[in-house]
mmCIF file of C-alpha atoms and ligand atoms in Angstrom:
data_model
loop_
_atom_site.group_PDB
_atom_site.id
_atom_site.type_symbol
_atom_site.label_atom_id
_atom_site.label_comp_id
_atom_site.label_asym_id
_atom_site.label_seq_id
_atom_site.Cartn_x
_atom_site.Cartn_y
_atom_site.Cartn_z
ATOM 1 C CA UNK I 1 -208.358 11.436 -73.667
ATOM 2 C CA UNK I 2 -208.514 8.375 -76.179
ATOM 3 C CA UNK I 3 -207.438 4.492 -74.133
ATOM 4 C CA UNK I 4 -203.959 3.928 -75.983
ATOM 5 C CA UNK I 5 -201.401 1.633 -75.637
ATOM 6 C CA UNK I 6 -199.877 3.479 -72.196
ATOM 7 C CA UNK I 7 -203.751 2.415 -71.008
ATOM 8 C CA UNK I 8 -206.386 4.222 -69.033
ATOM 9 C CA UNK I 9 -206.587 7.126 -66.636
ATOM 10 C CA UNK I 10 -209.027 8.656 -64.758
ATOM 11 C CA UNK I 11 -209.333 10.347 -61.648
ATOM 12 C CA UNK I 12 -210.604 8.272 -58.106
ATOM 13 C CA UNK I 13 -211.836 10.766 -55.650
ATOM 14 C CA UNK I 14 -209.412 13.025 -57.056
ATOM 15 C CA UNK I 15 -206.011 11.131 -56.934
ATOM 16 C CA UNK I 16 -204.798 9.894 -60.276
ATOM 17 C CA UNK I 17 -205.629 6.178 -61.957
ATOM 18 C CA UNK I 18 -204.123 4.681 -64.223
ATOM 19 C CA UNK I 19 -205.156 0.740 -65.466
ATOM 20 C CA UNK I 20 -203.739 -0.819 -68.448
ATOM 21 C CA UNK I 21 -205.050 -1.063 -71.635
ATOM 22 C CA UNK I 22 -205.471 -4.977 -71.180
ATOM 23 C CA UNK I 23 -208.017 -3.610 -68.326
ATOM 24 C CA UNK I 24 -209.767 -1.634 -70.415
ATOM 25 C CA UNK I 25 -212.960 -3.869 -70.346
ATOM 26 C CA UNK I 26 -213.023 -3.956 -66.833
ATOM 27 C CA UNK I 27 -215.935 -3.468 -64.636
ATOM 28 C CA UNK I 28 -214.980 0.018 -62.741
ATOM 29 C CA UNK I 29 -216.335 -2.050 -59.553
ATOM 30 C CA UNK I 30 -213.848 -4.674 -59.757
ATOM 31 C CA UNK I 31 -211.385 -2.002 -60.007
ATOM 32 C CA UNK I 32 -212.116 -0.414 -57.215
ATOM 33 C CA UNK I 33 -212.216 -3.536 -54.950
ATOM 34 C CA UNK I 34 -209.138 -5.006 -56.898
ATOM 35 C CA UNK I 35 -206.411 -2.262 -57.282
ATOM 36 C CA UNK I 36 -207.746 0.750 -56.009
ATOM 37 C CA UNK I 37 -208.879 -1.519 -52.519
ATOM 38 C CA UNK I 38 -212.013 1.129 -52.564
ATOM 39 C CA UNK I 39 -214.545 -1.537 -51.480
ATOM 40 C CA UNK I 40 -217.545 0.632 -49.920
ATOM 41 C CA UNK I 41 -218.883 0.516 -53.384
ATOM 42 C CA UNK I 42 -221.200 -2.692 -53.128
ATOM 43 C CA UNK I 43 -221.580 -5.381 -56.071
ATOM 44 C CA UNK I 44 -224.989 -7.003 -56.222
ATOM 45 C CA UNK I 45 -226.737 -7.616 -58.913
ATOM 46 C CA UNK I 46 -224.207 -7.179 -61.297
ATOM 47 C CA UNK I 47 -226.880 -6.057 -64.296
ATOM 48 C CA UNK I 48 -227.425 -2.584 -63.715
ATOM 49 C CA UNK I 49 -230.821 -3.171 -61.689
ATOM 50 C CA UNK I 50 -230.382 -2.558 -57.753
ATOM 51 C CA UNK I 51 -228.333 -0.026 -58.373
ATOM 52 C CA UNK I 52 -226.185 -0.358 -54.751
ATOM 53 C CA UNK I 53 -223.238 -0.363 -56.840
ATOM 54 C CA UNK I 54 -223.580 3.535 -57.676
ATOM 55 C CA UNK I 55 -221.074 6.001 -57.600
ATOM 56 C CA UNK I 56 -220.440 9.694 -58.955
ATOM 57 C CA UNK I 57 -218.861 10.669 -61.818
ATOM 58 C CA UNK I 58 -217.856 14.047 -63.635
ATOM 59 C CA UNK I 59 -217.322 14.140 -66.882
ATOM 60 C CA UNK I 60 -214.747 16.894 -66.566
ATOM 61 C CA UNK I 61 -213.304 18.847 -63.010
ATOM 62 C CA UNK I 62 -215.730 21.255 -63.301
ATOM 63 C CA UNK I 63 -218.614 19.430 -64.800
ATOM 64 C CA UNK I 64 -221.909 18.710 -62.563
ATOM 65 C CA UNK I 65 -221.812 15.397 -61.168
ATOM 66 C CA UNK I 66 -223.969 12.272 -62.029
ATOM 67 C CA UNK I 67 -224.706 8.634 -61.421
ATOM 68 C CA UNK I 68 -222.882 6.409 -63.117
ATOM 69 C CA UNK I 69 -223.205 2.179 -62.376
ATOM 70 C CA UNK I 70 -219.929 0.847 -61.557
ATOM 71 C CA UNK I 71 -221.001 -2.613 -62.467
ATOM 72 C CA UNK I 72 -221.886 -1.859 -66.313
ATOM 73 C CA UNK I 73 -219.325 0.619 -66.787
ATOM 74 C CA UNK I 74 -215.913 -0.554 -68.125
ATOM 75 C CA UNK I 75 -212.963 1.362 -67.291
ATOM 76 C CA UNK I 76 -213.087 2.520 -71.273
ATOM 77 C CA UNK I 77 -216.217 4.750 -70.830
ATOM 78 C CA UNK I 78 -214.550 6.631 -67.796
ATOM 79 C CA UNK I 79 -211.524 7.545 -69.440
ATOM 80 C CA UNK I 80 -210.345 11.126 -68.554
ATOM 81 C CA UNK I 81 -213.693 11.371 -66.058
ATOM 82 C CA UNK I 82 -213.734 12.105 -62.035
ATOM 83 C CA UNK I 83 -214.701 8.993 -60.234
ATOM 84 C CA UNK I 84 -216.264 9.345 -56.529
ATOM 85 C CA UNK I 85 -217.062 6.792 -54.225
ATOM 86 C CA UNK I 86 -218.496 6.343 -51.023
ATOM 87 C CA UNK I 87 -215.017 6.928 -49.506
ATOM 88 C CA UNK I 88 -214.474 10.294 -50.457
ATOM 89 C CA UNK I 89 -217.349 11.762 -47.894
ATOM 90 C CA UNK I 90 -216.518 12.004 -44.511
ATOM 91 C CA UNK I 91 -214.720 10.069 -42.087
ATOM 92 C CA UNK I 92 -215.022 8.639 -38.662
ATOM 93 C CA UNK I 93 -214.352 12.224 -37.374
ATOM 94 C CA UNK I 94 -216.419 13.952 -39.663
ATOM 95 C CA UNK I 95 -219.502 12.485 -41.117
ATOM 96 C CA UNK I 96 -221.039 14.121 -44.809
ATOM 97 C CA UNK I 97 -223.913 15.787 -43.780
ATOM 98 C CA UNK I 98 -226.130 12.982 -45.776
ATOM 99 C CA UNK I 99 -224.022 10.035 -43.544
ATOM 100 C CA UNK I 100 -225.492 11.877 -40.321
ATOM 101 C CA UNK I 101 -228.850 12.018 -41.976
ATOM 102 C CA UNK I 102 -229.027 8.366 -42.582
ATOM 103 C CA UNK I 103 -228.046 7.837 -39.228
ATOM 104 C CA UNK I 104 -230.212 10.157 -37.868
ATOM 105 C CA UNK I 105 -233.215 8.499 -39.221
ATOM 106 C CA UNK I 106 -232.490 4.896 -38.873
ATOM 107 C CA UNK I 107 -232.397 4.318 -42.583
ATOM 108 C CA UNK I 108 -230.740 1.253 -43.434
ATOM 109 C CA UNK I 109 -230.350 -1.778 -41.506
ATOM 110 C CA UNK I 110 -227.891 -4.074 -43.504
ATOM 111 C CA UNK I 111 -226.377 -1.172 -44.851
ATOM 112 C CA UNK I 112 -225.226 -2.946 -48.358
ATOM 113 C CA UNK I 113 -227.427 -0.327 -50.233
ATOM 114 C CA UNK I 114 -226.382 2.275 -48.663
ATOM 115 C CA UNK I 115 -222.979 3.654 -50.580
ATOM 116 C CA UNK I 116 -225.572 3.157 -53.427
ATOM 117 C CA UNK I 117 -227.657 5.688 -51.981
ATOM 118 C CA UNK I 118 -225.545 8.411 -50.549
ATOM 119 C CA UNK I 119 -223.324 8.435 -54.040
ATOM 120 C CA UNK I 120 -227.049 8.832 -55.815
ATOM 121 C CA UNK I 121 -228.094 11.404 -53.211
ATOM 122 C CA UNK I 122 -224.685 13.561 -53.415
ATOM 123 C CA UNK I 123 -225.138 13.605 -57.320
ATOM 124 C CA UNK I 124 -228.677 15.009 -56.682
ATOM 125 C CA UNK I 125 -227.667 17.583 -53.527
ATOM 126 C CA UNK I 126 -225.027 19.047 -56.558
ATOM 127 C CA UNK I 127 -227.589 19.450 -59.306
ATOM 128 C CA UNK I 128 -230.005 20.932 -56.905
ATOM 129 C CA UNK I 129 -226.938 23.349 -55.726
ATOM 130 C CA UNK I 130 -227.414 24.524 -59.298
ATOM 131 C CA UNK I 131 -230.552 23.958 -60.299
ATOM 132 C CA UNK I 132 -233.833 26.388 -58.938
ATOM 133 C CA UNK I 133 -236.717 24.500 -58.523
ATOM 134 C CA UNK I 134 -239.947 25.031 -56.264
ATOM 135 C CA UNK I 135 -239.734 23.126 -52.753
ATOM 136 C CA UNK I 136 -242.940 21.058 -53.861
ATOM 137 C CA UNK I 137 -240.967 19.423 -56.785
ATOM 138 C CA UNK I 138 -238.433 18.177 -53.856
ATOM 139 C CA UNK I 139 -240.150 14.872 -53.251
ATOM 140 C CA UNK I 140 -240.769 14.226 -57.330
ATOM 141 C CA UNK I 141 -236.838 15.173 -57.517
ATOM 142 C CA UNK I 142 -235.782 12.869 -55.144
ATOM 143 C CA UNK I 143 -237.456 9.989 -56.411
ATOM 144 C CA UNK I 144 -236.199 10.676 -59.776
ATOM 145 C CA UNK I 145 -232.307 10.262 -58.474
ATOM 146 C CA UNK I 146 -232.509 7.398 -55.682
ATOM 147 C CA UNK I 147 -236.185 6.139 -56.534
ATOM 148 C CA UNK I 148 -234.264 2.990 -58.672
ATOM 149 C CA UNK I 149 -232.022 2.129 -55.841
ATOM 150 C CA UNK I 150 -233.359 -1.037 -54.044
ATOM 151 C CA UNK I 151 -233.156 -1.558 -50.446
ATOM 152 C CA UNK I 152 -234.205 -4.689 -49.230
ATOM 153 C CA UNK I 153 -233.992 -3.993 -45.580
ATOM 154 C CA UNK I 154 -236.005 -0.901 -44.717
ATOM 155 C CA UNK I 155 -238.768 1.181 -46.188
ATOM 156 C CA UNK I 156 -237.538 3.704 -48.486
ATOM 157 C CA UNK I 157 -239.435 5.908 -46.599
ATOM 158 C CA UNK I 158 -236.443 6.746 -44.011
ATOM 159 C CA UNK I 159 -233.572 7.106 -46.919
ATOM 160 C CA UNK I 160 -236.462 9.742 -48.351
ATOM 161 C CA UNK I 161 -236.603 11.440 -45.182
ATOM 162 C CA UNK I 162 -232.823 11.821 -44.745
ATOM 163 C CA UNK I 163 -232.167 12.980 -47.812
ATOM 164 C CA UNK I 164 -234.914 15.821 -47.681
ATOM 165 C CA UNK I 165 -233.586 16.735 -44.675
ATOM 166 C CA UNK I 166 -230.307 17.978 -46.359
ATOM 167 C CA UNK I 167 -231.387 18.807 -49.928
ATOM 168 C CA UNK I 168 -234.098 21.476 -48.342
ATOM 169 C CA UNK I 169 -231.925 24.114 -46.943
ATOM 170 C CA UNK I 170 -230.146 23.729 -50.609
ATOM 171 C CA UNK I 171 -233.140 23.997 -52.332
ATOM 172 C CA UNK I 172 -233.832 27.057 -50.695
ATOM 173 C CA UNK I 173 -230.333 28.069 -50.683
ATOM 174 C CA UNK I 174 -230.321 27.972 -54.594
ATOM 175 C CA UNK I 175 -233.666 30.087 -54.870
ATOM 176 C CA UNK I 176 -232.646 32.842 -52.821
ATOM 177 C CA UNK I 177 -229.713 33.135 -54.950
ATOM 178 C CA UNK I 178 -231.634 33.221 -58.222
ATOM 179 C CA UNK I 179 -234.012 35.856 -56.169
ATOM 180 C CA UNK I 180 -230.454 37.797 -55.779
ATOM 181 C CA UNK I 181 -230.252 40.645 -58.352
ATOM 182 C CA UNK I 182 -227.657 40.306 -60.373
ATOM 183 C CA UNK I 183 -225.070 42.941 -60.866
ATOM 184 C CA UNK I 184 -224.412 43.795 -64.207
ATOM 185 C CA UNK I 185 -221.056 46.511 -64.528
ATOM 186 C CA UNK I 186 -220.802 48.233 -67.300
ATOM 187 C CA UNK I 187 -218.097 50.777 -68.472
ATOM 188 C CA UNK I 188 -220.337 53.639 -67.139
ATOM 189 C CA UNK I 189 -221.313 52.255 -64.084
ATOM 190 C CA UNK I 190 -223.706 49.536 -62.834
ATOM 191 C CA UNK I 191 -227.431 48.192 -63.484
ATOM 192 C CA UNK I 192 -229.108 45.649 -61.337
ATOM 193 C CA UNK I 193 -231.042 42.932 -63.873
HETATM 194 S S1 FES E 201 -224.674 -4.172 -58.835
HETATM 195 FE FE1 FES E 201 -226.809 -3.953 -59.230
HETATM 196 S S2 FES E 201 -226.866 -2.221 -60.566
HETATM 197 FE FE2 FES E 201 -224.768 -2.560 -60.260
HETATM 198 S S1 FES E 202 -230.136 -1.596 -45.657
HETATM 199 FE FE1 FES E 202 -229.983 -3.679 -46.253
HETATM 200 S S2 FES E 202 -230.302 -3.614 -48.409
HETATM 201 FE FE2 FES E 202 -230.680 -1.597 -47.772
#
């Protein structure tokens, strides 16, 4: 999908958005404050540094999600991509397992970080969905997805805790299904590899 004169469309937790090609340069923050009225996603520093203006992006329906900075990334580069923000996990009724978490453990005060952080941490509870890796490496993983987000309220240490609460049982999850021989059929039957 190529920006052209009928403008720009991408998906915002999955409905349909169109901008016009005049708003192609726009900052996808501004657009979803602006027009899409989305305005859990946080604008701070406004240079790709604190990072509280994270959200998650796909590059296609079914591709793995990732982090993508909403305040260095004009409405051009997301062009035919899946945009999700903070809104899309739960509600008031129904809290995302990682909003529980956070509350659970007291981890932000402020809470102007925060969308940063869950958007970072849903990106990395999705990779590790599909991705085996030894429980020890949890801790390094985690610090490679949130560890640039700055919080200027609390200590890290509680956002850490939350989020290894729920990436764990995936972690695990994920390794007994690679431990899970695989059926293989085959026209005369059926081998186990
Ligand atoms: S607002 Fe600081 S990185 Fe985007
Ligand atoms: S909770 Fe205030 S900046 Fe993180």
């Amino acid at each position: 999908m190529s920006v052209n004169n009928t403008g720009v469309q991408f998906y915002v937790n999955g409905k349909v958005a169109t901008a016009k090609a005049d708003d192609a340069d726009m900052a996808l923050v501004d657009y979803l404050h602006e027009r899409e009225n989305l305005t859990g996603t946080k604008f701070c520093c406004g240079v790709g540094v604190c990072r509280a203006c994270t959200v998650a992006v796909r590059n296609q329906k079914d591709a793995p999600l990732e982090k993508a900075l909403s305040c260095s990334t004009p409405l051009s580069a997301i062009n035919g991509m899946h945009v999700y923000t903070v809104e899309s996990l739960g509600n008031q009724d129904q809290l995302a397992p990682l909003q529980d978490a956070f509350l659970k453990h007291f981890s932000f005060q402020c809470g102007y970080c925060t969308s940063g952080f869950l958007m970072a941490a849903t990106a990395l509870l999705e990779h590790l969905a599909v991705t085996k890796i030894e429980e020890r490496e949890l801790d390094n993983m985690i610090e490679k997805w949130i560890g640039g987000n700055i919080c200027r309220c609390t200590g890290y240490i509680r956002y850490i805790a939350a989020i290894r609460e729920v990436a764990l049982p995936v972690v695990r999850h994920t390794a007994a299904l690679a431990a899970t021989p695989v059926s293989v059929k085959l026209a005369g039957g059926a081998i186990n590899g």
